[in-house]
Coordinates of C-alpha atoms and ligand atoms in Angstrom, one line a residue:
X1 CA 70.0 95.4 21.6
X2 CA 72.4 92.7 21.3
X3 CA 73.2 91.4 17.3
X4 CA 74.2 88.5 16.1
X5 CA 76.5 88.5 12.2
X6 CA 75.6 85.3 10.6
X7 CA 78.7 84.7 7.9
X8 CA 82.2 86.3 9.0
X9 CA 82.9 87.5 5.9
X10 CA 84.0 91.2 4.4
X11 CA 80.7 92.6 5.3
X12 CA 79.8 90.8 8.1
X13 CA 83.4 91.3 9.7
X14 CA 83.2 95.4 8.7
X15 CA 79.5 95.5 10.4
X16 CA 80.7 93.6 13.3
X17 CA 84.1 96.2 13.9
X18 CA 82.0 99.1 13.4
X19 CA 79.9 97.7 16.1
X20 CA 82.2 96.8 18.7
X21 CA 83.9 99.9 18.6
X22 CA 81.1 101.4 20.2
X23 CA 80.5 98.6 22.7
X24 CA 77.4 97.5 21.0
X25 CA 77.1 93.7 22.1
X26 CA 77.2 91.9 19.2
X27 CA 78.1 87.8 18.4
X28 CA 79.5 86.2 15.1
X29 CA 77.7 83.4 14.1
X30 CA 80.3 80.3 12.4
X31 CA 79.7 77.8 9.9
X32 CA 81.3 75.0 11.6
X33 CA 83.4 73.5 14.4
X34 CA 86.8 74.1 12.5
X35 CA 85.9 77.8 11.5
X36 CA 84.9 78.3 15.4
X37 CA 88.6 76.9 16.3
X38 CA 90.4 78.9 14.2
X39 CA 88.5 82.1 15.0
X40 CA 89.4 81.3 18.5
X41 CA 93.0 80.7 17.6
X42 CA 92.9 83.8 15.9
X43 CA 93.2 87.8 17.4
X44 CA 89.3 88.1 16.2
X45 CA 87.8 90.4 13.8
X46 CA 90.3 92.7 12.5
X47 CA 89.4 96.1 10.2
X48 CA 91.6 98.1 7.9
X49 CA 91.1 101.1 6.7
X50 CA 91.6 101.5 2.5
X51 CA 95.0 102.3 2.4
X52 CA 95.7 99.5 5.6
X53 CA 97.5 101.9 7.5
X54 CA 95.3 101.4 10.8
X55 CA 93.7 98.1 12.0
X56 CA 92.0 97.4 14.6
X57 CA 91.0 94.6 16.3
X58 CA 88.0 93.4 18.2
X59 CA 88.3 89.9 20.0
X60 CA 83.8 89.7 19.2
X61 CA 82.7 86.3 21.0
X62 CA 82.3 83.2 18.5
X63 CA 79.0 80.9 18.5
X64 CA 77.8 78.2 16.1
X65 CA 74.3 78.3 14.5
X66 CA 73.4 75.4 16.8
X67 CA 73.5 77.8 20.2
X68 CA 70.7 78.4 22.3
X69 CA 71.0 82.0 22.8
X70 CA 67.7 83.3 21.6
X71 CA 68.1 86.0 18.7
X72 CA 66.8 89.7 19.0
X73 CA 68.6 91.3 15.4
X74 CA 70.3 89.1 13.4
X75 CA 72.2 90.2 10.1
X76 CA 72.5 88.0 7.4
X77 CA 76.3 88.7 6.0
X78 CA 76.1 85.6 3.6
X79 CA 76.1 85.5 -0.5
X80 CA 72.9 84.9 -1.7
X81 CA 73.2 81.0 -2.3
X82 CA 74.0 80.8 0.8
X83 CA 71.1 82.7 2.6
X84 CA 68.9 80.1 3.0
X85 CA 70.7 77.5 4.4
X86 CA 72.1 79.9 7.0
X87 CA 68.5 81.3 8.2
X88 CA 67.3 77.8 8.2
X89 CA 69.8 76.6 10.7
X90 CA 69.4 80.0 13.4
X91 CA 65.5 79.7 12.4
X92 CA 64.8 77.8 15.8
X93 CA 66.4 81.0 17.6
X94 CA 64.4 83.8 16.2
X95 CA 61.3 84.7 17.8
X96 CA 58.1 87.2 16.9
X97 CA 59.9 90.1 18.1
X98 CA 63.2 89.7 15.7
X99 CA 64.6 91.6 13.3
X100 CA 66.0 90.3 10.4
X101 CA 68.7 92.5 8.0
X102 CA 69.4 90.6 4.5
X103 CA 72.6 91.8 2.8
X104 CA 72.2 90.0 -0.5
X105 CA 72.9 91.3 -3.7
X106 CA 70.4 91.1 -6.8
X107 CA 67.4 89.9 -6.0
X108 CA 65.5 86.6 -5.1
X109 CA 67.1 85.7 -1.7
X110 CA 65.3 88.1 -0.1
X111 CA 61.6 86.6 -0.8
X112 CA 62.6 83.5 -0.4
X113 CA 63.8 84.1 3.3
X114 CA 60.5 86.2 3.9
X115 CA 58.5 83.1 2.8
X116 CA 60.8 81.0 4.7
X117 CA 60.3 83.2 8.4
X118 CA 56.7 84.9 7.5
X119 CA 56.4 86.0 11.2
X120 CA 59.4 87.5 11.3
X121 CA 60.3 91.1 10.4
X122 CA 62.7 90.7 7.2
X123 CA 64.4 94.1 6.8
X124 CA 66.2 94.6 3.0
X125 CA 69.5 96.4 2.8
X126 CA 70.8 97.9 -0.3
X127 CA 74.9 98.8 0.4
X128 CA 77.4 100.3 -1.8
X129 CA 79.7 100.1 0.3
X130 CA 82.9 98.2 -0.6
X131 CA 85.0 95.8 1.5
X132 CA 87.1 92.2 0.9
X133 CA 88.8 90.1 3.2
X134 CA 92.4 90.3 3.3
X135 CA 92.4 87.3 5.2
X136 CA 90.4 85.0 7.5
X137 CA 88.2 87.7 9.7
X138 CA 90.4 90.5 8.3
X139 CA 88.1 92.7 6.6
X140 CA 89.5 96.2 4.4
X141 CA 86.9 98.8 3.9
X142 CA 88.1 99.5 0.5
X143 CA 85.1 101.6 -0.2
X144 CA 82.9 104.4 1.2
X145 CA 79.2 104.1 0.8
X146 CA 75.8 104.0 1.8
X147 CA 73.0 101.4 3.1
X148 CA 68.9 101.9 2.2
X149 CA 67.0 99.5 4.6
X150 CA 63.3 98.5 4.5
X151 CA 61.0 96.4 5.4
X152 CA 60.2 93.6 3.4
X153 CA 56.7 93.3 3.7
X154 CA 53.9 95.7 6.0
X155 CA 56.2 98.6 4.3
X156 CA 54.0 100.8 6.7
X157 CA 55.3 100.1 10.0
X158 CA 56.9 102.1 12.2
X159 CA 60.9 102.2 11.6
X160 CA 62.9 100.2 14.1
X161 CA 64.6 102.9 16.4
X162 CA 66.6 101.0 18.3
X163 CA 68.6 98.9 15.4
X164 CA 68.6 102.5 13.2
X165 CA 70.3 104.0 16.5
X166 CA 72.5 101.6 16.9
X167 CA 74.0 101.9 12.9
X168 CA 73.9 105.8 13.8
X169 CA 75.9 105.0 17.0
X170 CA 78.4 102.6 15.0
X171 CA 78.5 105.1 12.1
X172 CA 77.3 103.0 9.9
X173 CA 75.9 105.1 7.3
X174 CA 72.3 104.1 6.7
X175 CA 68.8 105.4 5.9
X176 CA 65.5 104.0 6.1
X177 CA 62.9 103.8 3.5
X178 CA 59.4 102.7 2.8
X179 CA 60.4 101.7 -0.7
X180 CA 63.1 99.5 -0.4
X181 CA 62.3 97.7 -3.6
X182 CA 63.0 100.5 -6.1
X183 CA 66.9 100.2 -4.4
X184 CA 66.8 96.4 -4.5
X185 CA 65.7 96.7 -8.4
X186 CA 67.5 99.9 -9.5
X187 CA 70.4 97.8 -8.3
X188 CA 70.1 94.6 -9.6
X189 CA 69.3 96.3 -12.6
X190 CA 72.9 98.3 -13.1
X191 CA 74.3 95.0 -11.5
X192 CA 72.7 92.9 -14.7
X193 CA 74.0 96.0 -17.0
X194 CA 77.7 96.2 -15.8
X195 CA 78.8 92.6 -14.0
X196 CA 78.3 90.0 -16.8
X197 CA 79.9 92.2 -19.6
X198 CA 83.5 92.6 -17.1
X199 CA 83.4 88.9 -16.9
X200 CA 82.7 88.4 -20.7
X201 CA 85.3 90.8 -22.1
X202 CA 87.0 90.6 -18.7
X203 CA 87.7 94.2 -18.4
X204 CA 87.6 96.6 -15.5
X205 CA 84.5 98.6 -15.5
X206 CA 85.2 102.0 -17.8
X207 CA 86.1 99.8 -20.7
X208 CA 82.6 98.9 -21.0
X209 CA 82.4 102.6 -22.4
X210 CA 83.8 100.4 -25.9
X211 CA 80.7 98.3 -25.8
X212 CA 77.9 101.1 -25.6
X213 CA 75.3 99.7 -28.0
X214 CA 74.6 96.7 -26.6
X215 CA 74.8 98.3 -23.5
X216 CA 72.1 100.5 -24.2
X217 CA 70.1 97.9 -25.8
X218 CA 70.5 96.1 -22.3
X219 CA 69.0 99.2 -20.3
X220 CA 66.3 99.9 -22.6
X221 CA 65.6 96.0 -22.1
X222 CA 65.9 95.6 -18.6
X223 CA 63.6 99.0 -18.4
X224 CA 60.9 96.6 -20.0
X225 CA 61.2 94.5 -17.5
X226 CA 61.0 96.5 -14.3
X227 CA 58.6 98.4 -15.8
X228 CA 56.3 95.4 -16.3
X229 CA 57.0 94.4 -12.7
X230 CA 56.1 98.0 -11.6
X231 CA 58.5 99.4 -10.7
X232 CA 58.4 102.7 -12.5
X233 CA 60.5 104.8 -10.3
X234 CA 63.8 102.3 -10.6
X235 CA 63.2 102.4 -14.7
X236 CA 63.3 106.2 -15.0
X237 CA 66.4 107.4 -16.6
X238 CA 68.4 104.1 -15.9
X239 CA 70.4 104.4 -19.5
X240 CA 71.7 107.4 -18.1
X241 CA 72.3 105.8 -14.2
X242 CA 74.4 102.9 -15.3
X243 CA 76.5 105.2 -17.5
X244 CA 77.9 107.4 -15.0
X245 CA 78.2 104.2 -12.5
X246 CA 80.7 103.2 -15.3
X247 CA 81.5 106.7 -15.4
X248 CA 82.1 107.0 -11.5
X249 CA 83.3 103.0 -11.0
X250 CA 86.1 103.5 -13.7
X251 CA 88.9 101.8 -12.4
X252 CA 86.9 99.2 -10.3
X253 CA 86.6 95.4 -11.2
X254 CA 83.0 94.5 -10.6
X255 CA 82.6 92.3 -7.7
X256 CA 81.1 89.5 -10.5
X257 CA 84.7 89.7 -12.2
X258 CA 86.7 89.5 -8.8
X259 CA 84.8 86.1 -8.1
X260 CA 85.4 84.9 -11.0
X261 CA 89.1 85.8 -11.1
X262 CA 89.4 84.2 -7.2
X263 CA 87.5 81.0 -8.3
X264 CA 84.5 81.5 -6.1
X265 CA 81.1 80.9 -6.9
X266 CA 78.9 83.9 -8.7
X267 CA 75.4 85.6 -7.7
X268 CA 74.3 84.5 -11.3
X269 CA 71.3 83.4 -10.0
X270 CA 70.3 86.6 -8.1
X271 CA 71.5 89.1 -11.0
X272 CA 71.1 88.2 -14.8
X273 CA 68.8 85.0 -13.6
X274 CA 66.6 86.5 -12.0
X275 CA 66.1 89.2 -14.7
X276 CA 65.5 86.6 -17.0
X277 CA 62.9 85.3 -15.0
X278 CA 61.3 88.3 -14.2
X279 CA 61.5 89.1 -17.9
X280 CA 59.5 85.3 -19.1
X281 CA 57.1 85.7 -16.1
X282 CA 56.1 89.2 -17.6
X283 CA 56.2 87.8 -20.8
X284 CA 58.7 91.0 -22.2
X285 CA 60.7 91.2 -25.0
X286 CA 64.8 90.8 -24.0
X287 CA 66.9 89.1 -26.6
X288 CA 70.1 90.9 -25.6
X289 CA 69.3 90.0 -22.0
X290 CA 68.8 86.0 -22.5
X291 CA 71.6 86.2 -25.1
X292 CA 73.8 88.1 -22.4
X293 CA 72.7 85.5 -19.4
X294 CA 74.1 82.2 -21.9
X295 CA 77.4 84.4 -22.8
X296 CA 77.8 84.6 -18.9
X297 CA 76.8 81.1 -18.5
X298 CA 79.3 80.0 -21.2
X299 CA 81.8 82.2 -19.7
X300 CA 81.8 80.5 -16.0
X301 CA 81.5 77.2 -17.5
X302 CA 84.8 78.1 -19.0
X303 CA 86.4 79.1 -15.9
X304 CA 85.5 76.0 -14.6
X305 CA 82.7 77.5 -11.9
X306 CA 78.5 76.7 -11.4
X307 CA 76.4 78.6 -14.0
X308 CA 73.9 79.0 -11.3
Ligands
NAD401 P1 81.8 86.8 1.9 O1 81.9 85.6 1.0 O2 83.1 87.6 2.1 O3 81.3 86.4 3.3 C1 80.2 85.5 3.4 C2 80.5 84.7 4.7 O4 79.4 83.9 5.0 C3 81.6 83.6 4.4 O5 82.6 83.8 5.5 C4 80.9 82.3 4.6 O6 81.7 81.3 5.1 C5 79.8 82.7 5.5 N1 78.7 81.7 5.5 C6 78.0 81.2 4.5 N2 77.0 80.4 4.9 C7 77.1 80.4 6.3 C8 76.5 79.6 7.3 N3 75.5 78.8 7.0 N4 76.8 79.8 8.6 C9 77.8 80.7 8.9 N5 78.5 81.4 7.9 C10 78.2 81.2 6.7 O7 80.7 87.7 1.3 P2 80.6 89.3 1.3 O8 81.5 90.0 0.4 O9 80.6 89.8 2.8 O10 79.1 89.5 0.8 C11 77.9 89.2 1.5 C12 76.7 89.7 0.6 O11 76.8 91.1 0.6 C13 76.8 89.2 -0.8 O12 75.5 89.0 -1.3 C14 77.4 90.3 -1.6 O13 77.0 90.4 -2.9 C15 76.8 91.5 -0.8 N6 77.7 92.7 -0.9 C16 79.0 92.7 -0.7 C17 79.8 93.8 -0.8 C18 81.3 93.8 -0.6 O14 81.9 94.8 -0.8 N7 81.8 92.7 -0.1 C19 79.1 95.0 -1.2 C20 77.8 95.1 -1.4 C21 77.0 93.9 -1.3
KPL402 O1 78.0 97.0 -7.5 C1 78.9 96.9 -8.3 C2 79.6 95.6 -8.3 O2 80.7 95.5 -8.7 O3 78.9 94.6 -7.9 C3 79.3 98.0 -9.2 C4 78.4 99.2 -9.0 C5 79.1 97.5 -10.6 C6 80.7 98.6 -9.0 O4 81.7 97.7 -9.4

């Protein structure tokens, strides 16, 4: 099965590495013209390992979203503002056969793409694994991890063998499930709980053990909420979840805080937006969850960046 990584990115670089290296044909997909010039100019895709004491490099052919190649498994390794946009411009290329893997953090994207393609099989991923871009296609796996992926919608179809043998093959640590929306909303809900507070009292994640009332207020709130939306399984014990991610993600600044501190553009809109949302459409009670979404807002404004 031959991929093709949409956005060259941290994850899409790491995916398309892992890939190579087992001779798994697979194509990046460029923005633009000058992005495709300077990937060319460039030795390719390049992976470190944490401590960046081995790279290697994988010269992975280059094509624009505007090729004719026809698309069998595509993986979408852009932000979630982006998603769209990107699936709109390759949408010519897909066909009723294709497979589909959305990255995104938080929630949102995803539907919107599944509306978007309704014939096409839209597979979720939920990762925790870690990596950043040291510099243009140069991605460091900083951090270990692992992927969930489901299907979007028709939860009951058979997995897809060959895309789960080739992430087996490129030891890319994943595992199906038929419930991929308790993982989407168990972790947008620790994403709402942890991200906006290290932006707000920009701290690295274990000092939020100074700020544990609102904290818990914020759990018991956002358990409201996914409650309401059904999803039962995600709500159960989350007070208890988020605290040992703190717990376990110490000495980590949340990926919210790290684009904030590098002047990019947030997933607001895919984390405590969509809560809020979520939280008005089920008509719950969250005061500490609006509240936290305008400190967040106020907070970006400050730092000069888009509130959504
Ligand atoms: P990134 O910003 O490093 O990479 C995204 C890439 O997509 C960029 O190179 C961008 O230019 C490209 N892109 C955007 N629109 C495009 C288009 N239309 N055509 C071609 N390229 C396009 O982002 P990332 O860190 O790899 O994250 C991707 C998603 O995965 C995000 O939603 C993020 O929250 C999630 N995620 C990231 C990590 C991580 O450790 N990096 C971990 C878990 C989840
Ligand atoms: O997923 C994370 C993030 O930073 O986005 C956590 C789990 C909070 C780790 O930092």
């Amino acid at each position: 099965m031959k991929w093709h990584i949409l956005g060259a990115g941290s994850l899409g670089c790491l995916w398309a590495a892992r890939l190579a290296e087992k001779n798994i044909p697979v194509r990046i997909i460029l923005r633009n013209e000058g992005t495709l010039t300077r990937y060319i100019e460039s030795p390719g895709i390049r992976l470190s390992n944490a401590l960046r004491t081995q790279t290697q490099y994988h010269p992975i052919p280059a094509q624009l979203a505007t090729d004719a190649e026809p698309i069998d498994c595509l993986l979408l390794a852009c932000k979630a503002y982006d998603a769209r946009a990107a699936v709109n411009a390759v949408a010519k290329r897909l066909h009723s056969n294709s497979l589909v893997i959305l990255l995104q953090n938080g929630l949102g994207s995803q539907q919107a793409i599944q509306t978007l393609l309704p014939n096409v099989r839209c597979i979720a991923a939920s990762s925790t694994e870690g990596a950043y871009l040291a510099s243009p296609f140069h991605s460091v796996f900083a951090g270990q991890g692992h992927i969930y992926l489901g299907d979007l919608q028709e939860q009951s179809q058979p997995p897809p063998q060959q895309l789960l043998d080739n992430c087996l093959q490129a030891e890319i640590p994943c595992t199906w499930t038929t419930d991929i929306f308790t993982h989407l909303w168990r972790k947008l809900a620790v994403n709402c709980a942890i991200n906006p507070f290290t932006v707000i009292y920009n701290c690295l994640n274990g000092e939020l053990k100074q700020h544990p009332a609102v904290i818990n207020n914020l759990c018991n709130e956002l358990q409201l909420v996914l409650q309401a939306a059904g999803q039962v399984q995600a709500a159960q014990n989350l007070q208890q979840t988020v605290w040992s991610v703190i717990d376990k993600t110490s000495h980590n600044s949340s990926s919210m805080r790290q684009d904030v501190a590098q002047g990019r553009r947030t997933e607001i809109s895919y984390i405590t937006a969509f809560a809020c949302a979520q939280s008005r459409a089920l008509q719950c009670q969250t005061p500490t969850l609006f509240a936290l979404h305008t400190q967040l807002q106020n907070a970006l404004r400050k730092h000069g960046l888009s509130t959504t």
